[in-house]
Amino acid sequence: MLRFLGRRLWQIVPILFGVSLGAFAFLHAIPGDPARLLAGPDATLAEVQAVQARLGLDRPLPVQYGYFVRNAVVGDFGRSYRSGDPVSRVLAEHAGPTLELSVISTALAVVAGMTLGTLQAVRRNTLPDYCSTVLSVAGISTPSFFLGLVLIYVFSVNLHWLPTGGMTQLQSVVLPGITLASASAAVIARFTRSSLLEVLGEDFVRTARAKGVTERRVLVRHTLRNALIPVVTLVGLEFGFLLGGAIVVETVFSWPGLGWLLVQSIDFRDYPVLTAEILLFSVEFLAINLIVDVLYAALDPRVVYR
Amino acid sequence: MRRVPPSDPRDDARRAPAARGSLARFFRRRTAVAGGVITATFLAVTLLGMWVTPYPPAAADYNQTLAPPSLAHPMGTDDFGRDILSRLMAGARYSLGMGLSAVTLGAAVGSLWGVASAFHGGFFDNVSMRAADILFAFPGILLAIAIVAVLGPGLTNVVIAVGVFSIPTFARLVRGPALAAMGQEYVEAARAVGAGGARIMLRHLVPVALPPIIVYFTLRIGTAILTASALSFLGLGVQPPTPEWGAMLAAGRLFINVAPQLVIAPGVTISLAVLGFNLLGDGLRDALDPRLRV
Amino acid sequence: MGTRKGKGLTRRQLLRHTAAGVAGAALSGIGGPWAWRALAQGAQTLTVALYADAISLDPFDSNDNLSLAVEREIFDGLLGFTPDMKIRPELATSWEASKDARSFTFHLRQGVKFHDGTPFNAAAVKMNFDRARDPNHKLKKFSLYEPIESIDVVNDATVRFMLHSPFGAMLYNFAHPSSRIISPAALAKGEQYIARNPVGTGPFKFVSWTPGQQIELARNPDFWQSGRRQADRLVIRPVVEDASRVAMLLGGDAQFVYPVPGVQVDAVSKASGVTVQKRWSIYAFYVAMHCQHEPFRNVKVRQALNYAVDKDALDKVVLRGFGRPLDAPMAPGVAGYSQVQAGGWPYDVAKAKSLLAEGGFPKGFETTLWMGNQTETMRLGETIQQMLGKVGVTVRLQPMEAATLTAVRYKPIAENQSQMNLAGWSPSTGDADWALRPLFDGDSWPPTLFNLSFYKNAQVDELLKDGLSTAAPAERDKDYAEASRLIWADAPVIYLYNSQILAGVRTGTTGAYAMPDGTVDLRDAGLTGK
């Protein structure tokens, strides 16, 4: 297992190299001219060429890639075409808001999802089970911009309870948090339910019941704790997924996170920022998948990694 | 992600004949039945919408714009004076068809990918799974822009863009059971009698992974419909005037406080349809493969 | 050993990411709101929501409406524009132009200081424009100052610009929102510094800029124009989504938002405490037709399509009544405009069909319309598609993501695949030259400028050149009137409409304007204590 782990970690280096090359080629294959976009809608050709020269876009592509790799190796991802700021600073500025939103919405999703999931398992095939199933599934079935806009108009415009968007006050995170959480909550509920049902069928639970332990105590002391372990894995995955930034929700709520940055960088074909964002997401996913694979092996003894 | 095959001895002993047990389990769960009914209703409306709608879905009437719901127009009219109910009915085949074909694409490519990865194992497995990770990590919106930019806008290309989203998930989902099956005696036996790679993959590995594929396929249709609507929100969806629901919802969002029917009608329709597919998928999972987690 | 290296890299990146995230969360989630509350109690804050974030705060390196809108509050120019796009004095109190449009002399305001205390004088003016026109600096707007040959500091309060050749529109270039005066002390700190730390003489001082979140400005108590009542604090926030921006206004989270989509105006007007500010823009919207390719080579076909589009219906359905048909190739608000056809190009389906037949397309034809993918643009395209369909012209709509559209539009003629292009144009100088030359001059074909019709008429080119050779308004007007008439008749575009600029304002907010050129003017923005 340790050797497997070591090899997988070592593999990250060539993978990231491959990702950077792929991202670079891919980004340049999409039509777009960053100099023209930055120079503005009524720029003359001379102005466009000036911006091109300033950004180094007048050099041949392989040369541009060479410069990128040379600098990236020492941790310098260049400067944003759009703002001229170092890419690392740009990413850091937008990672904070995304982290905050991810933490809050994961917390909301865990509370809602586990409550609903437990209800579903304990009251299996009764009305409360059906209602909470429909409720949790409805969360994942609604387009997020629809849900977000409805929340804004109900809670901000009509009731004046919460701010409409932006990141200006502590409460600002509530509505985007709920919108994002609604999808994760459904997955967590589904997972909690099946995990609980599985554990409820285990021998030690039967034994406890046979010994006359109360149903509530069975649930809290014996079942939940055991059922929790796989749920925690899933929560980790969902959290990692959210860390990638939520494009639609961040747009609707003017939340200046990584998703927002991605959209803005696409609008301007800000290749350095886009490449760095792709690399960041890749690192995140490689790490998460490595963890999942390790757990996978740990949980299912039939899977052996060599 | 963990999956224990239904043959696990600890599993419910009562469901002796597997097929009948599954069916019984499916019908015992009311939400699953409800999901099936919702889905069937939507399919019926889709078929109906291909032949008849109360009004021609593209007929604009500039004197009847933004009319609130009435007897003549049960869901009101949009900003061009078109009947919203007719457009939803006519649009069903685009939205559902798109969801279905996108997931079919994703499932076909992803399953083959996962099975091939498990079968070849070793270095190939490693590389291909890392490639799947990267595809997974790659911002979907960038992919969608690239696909639409290179292939041009249109229904087919949105299908491709949405389908690509589900490829890596199917690959990972299928690889697990296939990998477990690779260690089983019957696969080794097949190998020993000289069965070819393609034969082993299709005859022995794909069937093992079939239950999760079916379950995930159903669940994923809903996701695909939602992805398509998100693409419309970002302006990357189908071309107007195609009455695809996501495009209608995205175009209607400006009217949220002016003529709410333009948002609520397509929004609720999408939610209901996706809810149907999700409940059905949940039920199928419980019935076919209770321990599957996706 | 290799393994260790790989591990180290990941951990470092992970650490950096986490650390940055935690720091960011601490700043934004905890520090931010508290600071906000503390300030909000004592000081008047006016919050403004616009549709995107600024790119740079160096005016000479800005060519997007958002950056220019923020810079307008921090800086002054020698000249500026009134909310109706008329030239007004700012740091120049008076000026003279020679008759041959080669020499421009400005008399400067005395006793003005930059926000950093540096005095404003003729040397500061020279320093700014010498930097701006130097092509080595590669500033985005350097071409505005290309005509300048030399700048003389006549005395501390007088500066004279000499041009290489006559350029009649030069005063408009000085009033252009890019032509602002930066503190010489700040200029000395280099390009990177200026872009993020603007120091001017304007009514508001720069405080901070959190990208994607907000730009904060504070009232300049030493502003040269006294007796004004600006808000103590001005916060400008980027809100991309239209529906969210309107919600901010209705929910009271912003006092001024721009733009408000036309379809929202009724709802916004009905809400209490909110009004909609309307002002005619200098935008002209049109459909460019590729004049060098079939089917648009024949002028009759191009005229036919002009007859086929019902501009009044377009105004009613898409703009909700906030537009008017174009009656010249430029909007009425542009300096040098003259009407060509009252009421715009008539709507006449029968005439359109007969012209199409004369032009060789009795059964119509199929074509493709390129356009942006914003909801409003797509609605416009859909309406045009419906209208052209009635005369047998089948239009395939091709909405494209903005950057892709820009890339394909600007391809040179040999590679340019366009047939019809849905576009809008606002001359940033507010002058007829910049309204016509980029769109209709034979030298303005892509990739040089925005002549998406690939239109060329030697007579028009001559008139446009002539219009620049004098600074006398009457002579210039004559040239542009004649050019407008020729361009109108040649119909290289389908003339659609001129729109109104719509902004939402909460009651009690004063002095905030959305400008006809699509920027905003918040120089006098304040709140009446209510």
Tab-separated table of C-alpha atoms in Angstrom, chain B residues 31-203:
chain	number	residue	atom	x	y	z
B	31	THR	CA	-41.596	7.133	-4.278
B	32	ALA	CA	-40.123	4.838	-6.900
B	33	VAL	CA	-43.564	4.164	-8.301
B	34	ALA	CA	-44.288	7.893	-8.254
B	35	GLY	CA	-41.043	8.473	-10.153
B	36	GLY	CA	-42.077	5.901	-12.710
B	37	VAL	CA	-45.500	7.521	-13.111
B	38	ILE	CA	-44.002	11.017	-13.492
B	39	THR	CA	-41.519	9.790	-16.066
B	40	ALA	CA	-44.185	7.894	-18.003
B	41	THR	CA	-46.407	10.986	-17.999
B	42	PHE	CA	-43.596	13.115	-19.351
B	43	LEU	CA	-42.848	10.600	-22.065
B	44	ALA	CA	-46.528	10.569	-23.016
B	45	VAL	CA	-46.610	14.373	-23.170
B	46	THR	CA	-43.467	14.313	-25.272
B	47	LEU	CA	-45.071	11.998	-27.789
B	48	LEU	CA	-48.247	14.052	-27.745
B	49	GLY	CA	-46.276	17.279	-28.171
B	50	MET	CA	-44.681	15.949	-31.317
B	51	TRP	CA	-48.099	15.817	-32.992
B	52	VAL	CA	-50.456	18.244	-31.299
B	53	THR	CA	-50.084	21.373	-29.231
B	54	PRO	CA	-52.848	23.844	-28.346
B	55	TYR	CA	-51.138	26.508	-30.488
B	56	PRO	CA	-48.286	26.339	-32.987
B	57	PRO	CA	-45.270	26.669	-30.655
B	58	ALA	CA	-43.464	29.186	-32.871
B	59	ALA	CA	-46.417	31.438	-33.716
B	60	ALA	CA	-45.610	34.907	-32.435
B	61	ASP	CA	-48.419	37.340	-31.666
B	62	TYR	CA	-47.109	40.786	-30.814
B	63	ASN	CA	-50.509	41.847	-29.476
B	64	GLN	CA	-50.633	39.057	-26.922
B	65	THR	CA	-47.270	39.367	-25.222
B	66	LEU	CA	-46.730	38.423	-21.574
B	67	ALA	CA	-50.365	37.511	-21.051
B	68	PRO	CA	-50.976	35.999	-17.614
B	69	PRO	CA	-52.437	32.486	-17.386
B	70	SER	CA	-56.015	32.321	-18.646
B	71	LEU	CA	-58.433	29.791	-20.075
B	72	ALA	CA	-57.127	30.437	-23.575
B	73	HIS	CA	-53.491	30.209	-22.456
B	74	PRO	CA	-53.326	28.033	-19.319
B	75	MET	CA	-49.703	28.993	-18.678
B	76	GLY	CA	-49.865	32.436	-20.252
B	77	THR	CA	-47.819	33.727	-23.159
B	78	ASP	CA	-44.173	34.733	-23.433
B	79	ASP	CA	-42.541	37.960	-24.581
B	80	PHE	CA	-43.299	37.161	-28.226
B	81	GLY	CA	-46.891	36.273	-27.481
B	82	ARG	CA	-46.288	32.543	-27.922
B	83	ASP	CA	-48.306	30.070	-25.879
B	84	ILE	CA	-46.047	28.780	-23.101
B	85	LEU	CA	-47.858	25.456	-22.635
B	86	SER	CA	-47.480	24.690	-26.354
B	87	ARG	CA	-43.824	25.534	-26.248
B	88	LEU	CA	-43.253	23.332	-23.206
B	89	MET	CA	-45.028	20.454	-24.910
B	90	ALA	CA	-43.147	20.897	-28.141
B	91	GLY	CA	-39.914	21.401	-26.236
B	92	ALA	CA	-40.225	18.166	-24.277
B	93	ARG	CA	-38.681	16.144	-27.051
B	94	TYR	CA	-35.684	18.471	-27.207
B	95	SER	CA	-35.088	18.492	-23.460
B	96	LEU	CA	-35.764	14.839	-22.790
B	97	GLY	CA	-34.234	13.734	-26.082
B	98	MET	CA	-31.150	15.748	-25.330
B	99	GLY	CA	-30.895	14.314	-21.830
B	100	LEU	CA	-31.351	10.785	-23.126
B	101	SER	CA	-28.901	10.998	-25.995
B	102	ALA	CA	-26.281	12.871	-23.985
B	103	VAL	CA	-26.305	10.228	-21.254
B	104	THR	CA	-26.313	7.421	-23.811
B	105	LEU	CA	-23.218	8.944	-25.320
B	106	GLY	CA	-21.591	9.356	-21.907
B	107	ALA	CA	-22.569	5.862	-20.768
B	108	ALA	CA	-21.355	4.154	-23.936
B	109	VAL	CA	-18.004	5.876	-24.061
B	110	GLY	CA	-17.526	5.865	-20.290
B	111	SER	CA	-18.419	2.196	-19.817
B	112	LEU	CA	-16.087	1.023	-22.554
B	113	TRP	CA	-13.396	3.202	-21.079
B	114	GLY	CA	-13.894	1.774	-17.588
B	115	VAL	CA	-14.075	-1.842	-18.724
B	116	ALA	CA	-11.032	-1.532	-20.956
B	117	SER	CA	-9.148	0.089	-18.108
B	118	ALA	CA	-10.030	-2.718	-15.697
B	119	PHE	CA	-9.305	-5.416	-18.247
B	120	HIS	CA	-5.876	-4.220	-19.269
B	121	GLY	CA	-4.930	-3.185	-15.768
B	122	GLY	CA	-1.463	-2.088	-14.784
B	123	PHE	CA	0.045	0.873	-16.543
B	124	PHE	CA	-2.831	1.272	-18.981
B	125	ASP	CA	-5.356	1.289	-16.159
B	126	ASN	CA	-3.333	3.841	-14.295
B	127	VAL	CA	-2.933	6.202	-17.217
B	128	SER	CA	-6.513	5.913	-18.352
B	129	MET	CA	-7.935	6.480	-14.903
B	130	ARG	CA	-5.746	9.540	-14.396
B	131	ALA	CA	-6.966	10.778	-17.757
B	132	ALA	CA	-10.518	10.298	-16.519
B	133	ASP	CA	-9.654	12.254	-13.364
B	134	ILE	CA	-8.342	15.095	-15.443
B	135	LEU	CA	-11.366	15.118	-17.690
B	136	PHE	CA	-13.416	15.207	-14.525
B	137	ALA	CA	-11.405	18.086	-13.130
B	138	PHE	CA	-11.464	20.018	-16.380
B	139	PRO	CA	-13.893	22.915	-16.121
B	140	GLY	CA	-16.987	21.771	-17.997
B	141	ILE	CA	-17.804	25.246	-19.216
B	142	LEU	CA	-14.450	25.450	-20.999
B	143	LEU	CA	-15.140	22.149	-22.696
B	144	ALA	CA	-18.603	23.316	-23.684
B	145	ILE	CA	-17.249	26.543	-25.148
B	146	ALA	CA	-14.622	24.646	-27.065
B	147	ILE	CA	-17.102	22.146	-28.443
B	148	VAL	CA	-19.620	24.805	-29.397
B	149	ALA	CA	-16.886	27.057	-30.811
B	150	VAL	CA	-15.308	24.350	-32.912
B	151	LEU	CA	-18.452	22.509	-34.006
B	152	GLY	CA	-20.779	25.497	-34.042
B	153	PRO	CA	-23.903	25.968	-31.939
B	154	GLY	CA	-26.811	23.572	-32.256
B	155	LEU	CA	-28.683	20.773	-30.581
B	156	THR	CA	-26.220	18.006	-31.506
B	157	ASN	CA	-23.254	19.879	-30.184
B	158	VAL	CA	-24.982	20.681	-26.914
B	159	VAL	CA	-25.671	16.942	-26.627
B	160	ILE	CA	-21.971	16.254	-27.121
B	161	ALA	CA	-20.974	18.938	-24.627
B	162	VAL	CA	-23.373	17.584	-22.014
B	163	GLY	CA	-22.476	13.964	-22.773
B	164	VAL	CA	-18.784	14.582	-22.231
B	165	PHE	CA	-19.580	15.652	-18.654
B	166	SER	CA	-20.707	12.133	-17.712
B	167	ILE	CA	-17.988	10.099	-19.434
B	168	PRO	CA	-15.478	10.057	-16.542
B	169	THR	CA	-18.131	9.205	-13.960
B	170	PHE	CA	-19.306	6.210	-15.958
B	171	ALA	CA	-15.708	5.148	-16.465
B	172	ARG	CA	-15.010	5.167	-12.737
B	173	LEU	CA	-18.331	3.572	-11.919
B	174	VAL	CA	-17.826	0.663	-14.291
B	175	ARG	CA	-14.182	0.092	-13.533
B	176	GLY	CA	-14.836	-0.854	-9.891
B	177	PRO	CA	-17.082	-3.885	-10.449
B	178	ALA	CA	-15.140	-4.862	-13.542
B	179	LEU	CA	-11.925	-4.805	-11.554
B	180	ALA	CA	-13.494	-6.969	-8.865
B	181	ALA	CA	-14.756	-9.398	-11.512
B	182	MET	CA	-11.313	-9.661	-13.060
B	183	GLY	CA	-10.178	-11.573	-10.007
B	184	GLN	CA	-13.103	-13.993	-10.183
B	185	GLU	CA	-12.684	-17.561	-11.343
B	186	TYR	CA	-15.063	-17.414	-14.298
B	187	VAL	CA	-13.106	-14.629	-15.953
B	188	GLU	CA	-9.896	-16.514	-15.468
B	189	ALA	CA	-11.610	-19.608	-16.813
B	190	ALA	CA	-12.740	-17.712	-19.894
B	191	ARG	CA	-9.222	-16.548	-20.358
B	192	ALA	CA	-7.880	-20.028	-19.973
B	193	VAL	CA	-10.081	-21.347	-22.773
B	194	GLY	CA	-8.635	-18.640	-24.980
B	195	ALA	CA	-11.444	-16.081	-25.108
B	196	GLY	CA	-10.336	-12.801	-26.710
B	197	GLY	CA	-10.127	-9.495	-24.887
B	198	ALA	CA	-13.162	-7.998	-26.562
B	199	ARG	CA	-15.198	-11.088	-25.786
B	200	ILE	CA	-14.265	-11.119	-22.135
B	201	MET	CA	-15.012	-7.439	-21.792
B	202	LEU	CA	-18.404	-7.600	-23.462
B	203	ARG	CA	-19.546	-11.015	-22.211
